[in-house]
PDB file of C-alpha atoms in Angstrom:
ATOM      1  CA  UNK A   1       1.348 -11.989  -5.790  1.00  0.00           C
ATOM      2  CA  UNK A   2       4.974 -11.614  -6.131  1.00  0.00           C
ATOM      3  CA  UNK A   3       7.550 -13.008  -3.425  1.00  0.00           C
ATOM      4  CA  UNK A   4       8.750 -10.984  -0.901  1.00  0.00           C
ATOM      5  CA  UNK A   5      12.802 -11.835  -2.162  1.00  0.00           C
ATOM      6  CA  UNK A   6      12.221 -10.809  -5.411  1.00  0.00           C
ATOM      7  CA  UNK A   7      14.318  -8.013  -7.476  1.00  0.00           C
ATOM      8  CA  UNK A   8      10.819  -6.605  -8.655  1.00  0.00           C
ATOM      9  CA  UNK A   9       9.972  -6.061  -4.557  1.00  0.00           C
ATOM     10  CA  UNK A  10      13.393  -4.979  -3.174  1.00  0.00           C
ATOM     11  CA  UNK A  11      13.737  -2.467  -5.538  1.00  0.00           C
ATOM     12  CA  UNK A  12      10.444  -1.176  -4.849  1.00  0.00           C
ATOM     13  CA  UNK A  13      10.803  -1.255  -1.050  1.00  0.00           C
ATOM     14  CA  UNK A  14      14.155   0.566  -1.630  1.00  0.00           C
ATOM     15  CA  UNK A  15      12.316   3.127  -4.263  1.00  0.00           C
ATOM     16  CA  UNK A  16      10.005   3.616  -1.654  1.00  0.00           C
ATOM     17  CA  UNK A  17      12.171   4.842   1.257  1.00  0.00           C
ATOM     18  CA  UNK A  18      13.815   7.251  -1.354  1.00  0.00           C
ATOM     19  CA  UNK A  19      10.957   8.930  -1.956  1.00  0.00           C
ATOM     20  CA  UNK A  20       9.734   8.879   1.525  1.00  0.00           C
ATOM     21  CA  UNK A  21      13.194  10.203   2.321  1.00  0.00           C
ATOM     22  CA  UNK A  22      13.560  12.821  -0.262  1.00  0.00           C
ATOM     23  CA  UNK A  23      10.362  13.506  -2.565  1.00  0.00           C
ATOM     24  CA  UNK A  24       8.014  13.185   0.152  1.00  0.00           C
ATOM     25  CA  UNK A  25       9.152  15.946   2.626  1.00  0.00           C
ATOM     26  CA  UNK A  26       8.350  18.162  -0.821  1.00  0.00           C
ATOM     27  CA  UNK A  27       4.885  17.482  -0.402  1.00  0.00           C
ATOM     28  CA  UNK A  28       4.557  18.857   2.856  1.00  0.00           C
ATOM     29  CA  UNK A  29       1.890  20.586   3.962  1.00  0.00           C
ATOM     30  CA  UNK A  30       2.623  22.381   7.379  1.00  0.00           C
ATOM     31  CA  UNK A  31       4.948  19.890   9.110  1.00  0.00           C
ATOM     32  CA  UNK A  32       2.801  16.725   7.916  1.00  0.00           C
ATOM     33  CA  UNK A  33       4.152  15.121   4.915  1.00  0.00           C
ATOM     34  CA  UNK A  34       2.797  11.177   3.602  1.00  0.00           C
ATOM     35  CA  UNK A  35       4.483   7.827   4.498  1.00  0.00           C
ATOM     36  CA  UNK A  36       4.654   5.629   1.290  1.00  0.00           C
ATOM     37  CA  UNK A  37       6.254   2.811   3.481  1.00  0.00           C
ATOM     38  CA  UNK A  38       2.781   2.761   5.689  1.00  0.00           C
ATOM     39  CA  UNK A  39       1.125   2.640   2.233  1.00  0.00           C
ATOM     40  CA  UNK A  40       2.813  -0.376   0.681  1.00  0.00           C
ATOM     41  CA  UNK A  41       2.183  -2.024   4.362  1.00  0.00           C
ATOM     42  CA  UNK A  42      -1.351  -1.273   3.801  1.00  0.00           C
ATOM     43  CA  UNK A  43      -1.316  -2.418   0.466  1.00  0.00           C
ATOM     44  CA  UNK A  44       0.215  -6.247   1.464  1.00  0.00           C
ATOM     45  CA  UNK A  45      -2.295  -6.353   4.011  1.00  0.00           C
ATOM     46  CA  UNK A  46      -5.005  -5.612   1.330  1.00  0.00           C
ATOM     47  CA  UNK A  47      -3.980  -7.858  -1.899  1.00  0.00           C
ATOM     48  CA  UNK A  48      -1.011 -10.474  -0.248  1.00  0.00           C
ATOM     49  CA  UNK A  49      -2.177 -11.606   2.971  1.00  0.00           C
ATOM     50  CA  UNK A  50      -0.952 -12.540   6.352  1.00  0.00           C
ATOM     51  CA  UNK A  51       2.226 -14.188   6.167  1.00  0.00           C
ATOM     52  CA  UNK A  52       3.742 -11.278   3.320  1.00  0.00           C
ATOM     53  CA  UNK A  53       2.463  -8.212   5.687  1.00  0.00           C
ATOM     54  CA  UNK A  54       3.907  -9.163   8.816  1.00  0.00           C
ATOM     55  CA  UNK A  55       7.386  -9.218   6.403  1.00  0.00           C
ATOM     56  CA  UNK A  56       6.801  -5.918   4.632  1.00  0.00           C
ATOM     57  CA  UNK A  57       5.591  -4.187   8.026  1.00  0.00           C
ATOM     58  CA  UNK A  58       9.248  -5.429   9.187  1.00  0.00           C
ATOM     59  CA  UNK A  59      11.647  -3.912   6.083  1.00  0.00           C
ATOM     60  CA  UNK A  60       9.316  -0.698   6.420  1.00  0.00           C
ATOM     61  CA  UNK A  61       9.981  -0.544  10.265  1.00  0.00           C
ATOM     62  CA  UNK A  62      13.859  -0.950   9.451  1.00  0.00           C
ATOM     63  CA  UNK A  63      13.897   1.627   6.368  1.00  0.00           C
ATOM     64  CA  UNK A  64      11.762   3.812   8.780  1.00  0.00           C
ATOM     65  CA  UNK A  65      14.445   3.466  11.305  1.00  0.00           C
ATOM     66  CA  UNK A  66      17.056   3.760   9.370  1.00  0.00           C
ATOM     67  CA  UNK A  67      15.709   7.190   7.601  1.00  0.00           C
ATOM     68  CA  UNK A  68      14.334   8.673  11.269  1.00  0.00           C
ATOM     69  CA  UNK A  69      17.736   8.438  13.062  1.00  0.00           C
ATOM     70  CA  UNK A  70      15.696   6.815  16.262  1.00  0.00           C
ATOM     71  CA  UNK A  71      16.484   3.295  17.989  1.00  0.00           C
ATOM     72  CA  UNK A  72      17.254   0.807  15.144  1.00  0.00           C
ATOM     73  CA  UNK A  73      14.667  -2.263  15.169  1.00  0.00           C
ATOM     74  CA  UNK A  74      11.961  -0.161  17.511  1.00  0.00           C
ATOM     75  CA  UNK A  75       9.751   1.122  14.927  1.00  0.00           C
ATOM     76  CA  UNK A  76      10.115  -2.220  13.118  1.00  0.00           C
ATOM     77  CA  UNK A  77       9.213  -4.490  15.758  1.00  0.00           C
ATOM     78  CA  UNK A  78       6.603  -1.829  16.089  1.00  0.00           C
ATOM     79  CA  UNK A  79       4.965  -2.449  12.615  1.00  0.00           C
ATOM     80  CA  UNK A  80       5.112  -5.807  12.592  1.00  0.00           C
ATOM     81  CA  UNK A  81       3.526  -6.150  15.799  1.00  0.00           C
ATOM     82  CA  UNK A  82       0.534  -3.547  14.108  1.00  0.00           C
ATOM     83  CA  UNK A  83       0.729  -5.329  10.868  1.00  0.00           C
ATOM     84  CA  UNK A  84      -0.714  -8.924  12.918  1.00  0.00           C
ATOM     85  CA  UNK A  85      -3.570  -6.911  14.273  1.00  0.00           C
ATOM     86  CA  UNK A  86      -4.533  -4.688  11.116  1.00  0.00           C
ATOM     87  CA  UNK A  87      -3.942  -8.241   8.952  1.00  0.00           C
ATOM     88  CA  UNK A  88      -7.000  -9.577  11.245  1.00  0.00           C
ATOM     89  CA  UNK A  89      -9.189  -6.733  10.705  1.00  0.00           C
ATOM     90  CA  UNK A  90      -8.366  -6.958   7.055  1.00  0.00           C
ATOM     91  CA  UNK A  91      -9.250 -10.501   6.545  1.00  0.00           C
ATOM     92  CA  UNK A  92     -12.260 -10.147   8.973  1.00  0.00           C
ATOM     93  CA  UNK A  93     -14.066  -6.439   7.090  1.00  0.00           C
ATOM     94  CA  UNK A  94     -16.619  -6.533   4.469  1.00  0.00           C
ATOM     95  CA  UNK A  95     -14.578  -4.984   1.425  1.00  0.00           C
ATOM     96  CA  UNK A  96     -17.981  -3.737  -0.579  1.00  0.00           C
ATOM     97  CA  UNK A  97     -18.151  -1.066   1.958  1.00  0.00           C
ATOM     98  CA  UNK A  98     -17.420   2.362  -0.085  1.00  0.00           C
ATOM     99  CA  UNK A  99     -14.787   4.470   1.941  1.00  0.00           C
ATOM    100  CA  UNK A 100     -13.372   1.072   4.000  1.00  0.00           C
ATOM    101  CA  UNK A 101     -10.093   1.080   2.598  1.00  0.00           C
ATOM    102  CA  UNK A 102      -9.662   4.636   3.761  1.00  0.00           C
ATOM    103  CA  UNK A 103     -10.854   4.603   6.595  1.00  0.00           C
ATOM    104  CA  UNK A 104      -8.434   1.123   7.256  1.00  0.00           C
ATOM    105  CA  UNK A 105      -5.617   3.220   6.127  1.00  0.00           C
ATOM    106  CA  UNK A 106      -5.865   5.634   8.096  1.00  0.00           C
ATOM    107  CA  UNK A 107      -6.157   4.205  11.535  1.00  0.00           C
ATOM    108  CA  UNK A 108      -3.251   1.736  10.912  1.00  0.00           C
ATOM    109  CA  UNK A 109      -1.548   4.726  10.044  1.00  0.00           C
ATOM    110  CA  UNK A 110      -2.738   6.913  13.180  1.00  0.00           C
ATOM    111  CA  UNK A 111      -2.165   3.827  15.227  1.00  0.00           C
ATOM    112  CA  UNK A 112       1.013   3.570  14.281  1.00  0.00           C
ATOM    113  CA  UNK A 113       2.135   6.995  14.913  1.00  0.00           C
ATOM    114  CA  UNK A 114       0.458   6.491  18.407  1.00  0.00           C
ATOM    115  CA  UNK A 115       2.255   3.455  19.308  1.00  0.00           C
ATOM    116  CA  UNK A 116       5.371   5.127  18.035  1.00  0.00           C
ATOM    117  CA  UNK A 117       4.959   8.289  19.660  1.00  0.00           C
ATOM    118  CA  UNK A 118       4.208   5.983  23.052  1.00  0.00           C
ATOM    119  CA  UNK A 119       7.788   4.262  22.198  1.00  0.00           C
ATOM    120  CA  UNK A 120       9.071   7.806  21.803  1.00  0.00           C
ATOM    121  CA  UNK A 121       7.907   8.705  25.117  1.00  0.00           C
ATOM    122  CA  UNK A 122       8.738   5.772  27.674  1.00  0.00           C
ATOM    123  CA  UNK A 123      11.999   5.902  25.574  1.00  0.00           C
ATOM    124  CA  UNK A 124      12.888   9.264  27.184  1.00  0.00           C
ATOM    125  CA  UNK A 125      12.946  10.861  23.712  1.00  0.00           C
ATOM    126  CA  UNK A 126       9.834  12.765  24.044  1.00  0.00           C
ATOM    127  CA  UNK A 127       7.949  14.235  27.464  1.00  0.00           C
ATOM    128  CA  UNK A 128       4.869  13.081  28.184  1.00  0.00           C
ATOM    129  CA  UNK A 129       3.588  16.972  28.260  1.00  0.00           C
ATOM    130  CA  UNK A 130       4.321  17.382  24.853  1.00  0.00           C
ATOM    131  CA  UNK A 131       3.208  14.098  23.506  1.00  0.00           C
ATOM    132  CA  UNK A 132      -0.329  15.600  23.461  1.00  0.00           C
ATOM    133  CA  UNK A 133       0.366  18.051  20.517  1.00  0.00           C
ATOM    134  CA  UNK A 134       1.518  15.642  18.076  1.00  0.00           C
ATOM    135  CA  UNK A 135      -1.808  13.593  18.404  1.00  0.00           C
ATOM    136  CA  UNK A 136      -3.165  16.188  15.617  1.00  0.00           C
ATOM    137  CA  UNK A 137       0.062  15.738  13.485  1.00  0.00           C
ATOM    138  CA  UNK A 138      -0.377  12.296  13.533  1.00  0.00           C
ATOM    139  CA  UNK A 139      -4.070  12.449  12.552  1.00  0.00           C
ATOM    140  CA  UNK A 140      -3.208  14.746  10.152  1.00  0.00           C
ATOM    141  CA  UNK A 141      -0.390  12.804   8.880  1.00  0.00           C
ATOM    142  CA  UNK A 142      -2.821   9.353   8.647  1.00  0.00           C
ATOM    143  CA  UNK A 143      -5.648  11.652   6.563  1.00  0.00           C
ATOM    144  CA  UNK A 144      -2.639  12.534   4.285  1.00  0.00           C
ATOM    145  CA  UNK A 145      -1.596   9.586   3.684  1.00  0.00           C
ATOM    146  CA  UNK A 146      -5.104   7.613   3.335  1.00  0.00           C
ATOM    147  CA  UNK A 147      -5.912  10.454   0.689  1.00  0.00           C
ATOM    148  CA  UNK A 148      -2.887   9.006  -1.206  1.00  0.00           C
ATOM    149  CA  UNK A 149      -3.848   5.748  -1.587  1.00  0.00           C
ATOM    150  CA  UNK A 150      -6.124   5.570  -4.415  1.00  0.00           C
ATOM    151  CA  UNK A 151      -2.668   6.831  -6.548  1.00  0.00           C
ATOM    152  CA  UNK A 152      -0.606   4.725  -4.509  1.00  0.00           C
ATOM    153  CA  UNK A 153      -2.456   1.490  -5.318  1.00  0.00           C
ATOM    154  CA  UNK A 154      -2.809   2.786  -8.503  1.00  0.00           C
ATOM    155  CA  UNK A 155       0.840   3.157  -9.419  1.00  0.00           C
ATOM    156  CA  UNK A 156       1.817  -0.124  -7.605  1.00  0.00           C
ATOM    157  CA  UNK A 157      -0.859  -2.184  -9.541  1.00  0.00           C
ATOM    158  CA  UNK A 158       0.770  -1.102 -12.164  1.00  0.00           C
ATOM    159  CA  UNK A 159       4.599  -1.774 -11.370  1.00  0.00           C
ATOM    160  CA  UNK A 160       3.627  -5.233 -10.457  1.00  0.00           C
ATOM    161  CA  UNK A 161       1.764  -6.082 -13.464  1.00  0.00           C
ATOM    162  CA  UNK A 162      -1.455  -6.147 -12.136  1.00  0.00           C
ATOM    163  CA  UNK A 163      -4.516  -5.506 -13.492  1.00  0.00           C
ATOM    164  CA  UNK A 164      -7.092  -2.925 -11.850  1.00  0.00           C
ATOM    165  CA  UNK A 165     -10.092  -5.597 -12.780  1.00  0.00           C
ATOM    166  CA  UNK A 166     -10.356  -8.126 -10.341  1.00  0.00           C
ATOM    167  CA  UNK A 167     -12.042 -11.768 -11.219  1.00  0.00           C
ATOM    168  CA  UNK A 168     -13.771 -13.592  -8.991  1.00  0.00           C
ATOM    169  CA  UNK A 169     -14.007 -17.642  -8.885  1.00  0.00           C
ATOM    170  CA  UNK A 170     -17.373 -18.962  -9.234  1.00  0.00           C
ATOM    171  CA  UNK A 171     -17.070 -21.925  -7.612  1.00  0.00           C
ATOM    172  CA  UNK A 172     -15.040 -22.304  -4.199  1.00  0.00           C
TER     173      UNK A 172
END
């Protein structure tokens, strides 16, 4: 578990929102195209814990804003609010279950383009009337981006030296 002010984790957290700003929207498949920010959120809340989630959920929220164009600091307060609730159900799900981490993934990511959507609207951005159409992007969007993350955890098990076999303690 690496810290959060590392080199080795800003430059992935900046690699990150270049690809979700540029390589992503290449991948898109109608108008519904992956977040790799909501990955690496999901992936601290999986292998770091607590404490390091609520962080990453933050500098996503602020890349995210930054990249989107919207209020700065909404989405990121957002996520970091999310990221205390989906930390809980983390720590509290049974892990052996086959399909949990995708089905995890993918309502912290429709929840969070819900909650942002809900911003969008009592912001004045967005009318309530037409708020009800992007409920299918946004489950679309979450399926897309829970199918990444076998690749995604994958690829960042690898750039932070990890090893894809776990060991567990035998005596607590």
């Amino acid at each position: 578990m690496p810290r959060l002010l590392s080199a080795k984790v800003i430059l992935y957290f900046l690699l990150l929102a270049v690809l979700d700003g540029t390589v992503m929207p290449v991948f898109q498949i109608g108008s519904v195209s992956p977040s790799l920010l909501y990955l690496f959120i999901c992936y601290a809340a999986f292998e770091w814990g607590s404490p390091k989630t609520v962080y990453v959920a933050f500098w996503a929220g602020l890349f995210r804003d930054f990249l989107g164009g919207g209020l700065i600091g909404l989405e990121a307060s957002l996520l970091a609010g999310l990221a205390l609730m989906f930390d809980f159900v983390v720590q509290k799900m049974e892990r052996e279950l086959p399909g949990i981490y995708f089905l995890i993934t993918f309502l912290f990511v429709f929840c969070a383009g819900t909650v942002n959507l809900l911003a969008g609207c009592l912001a004045g951005e967005l009318s309530l009337s037409l708020a009800g159409r992007y409920l299918g992007l946004i489950a679309m969007t979450a399926f897309y981006t829970s199918a990444m993350l076998p690749f995604f955890n994958f690829f960042t098990n690898r750039w932070f030296g990890r090893s894809s076999s776990r060991q567990f303690e035998l005596f607590r």
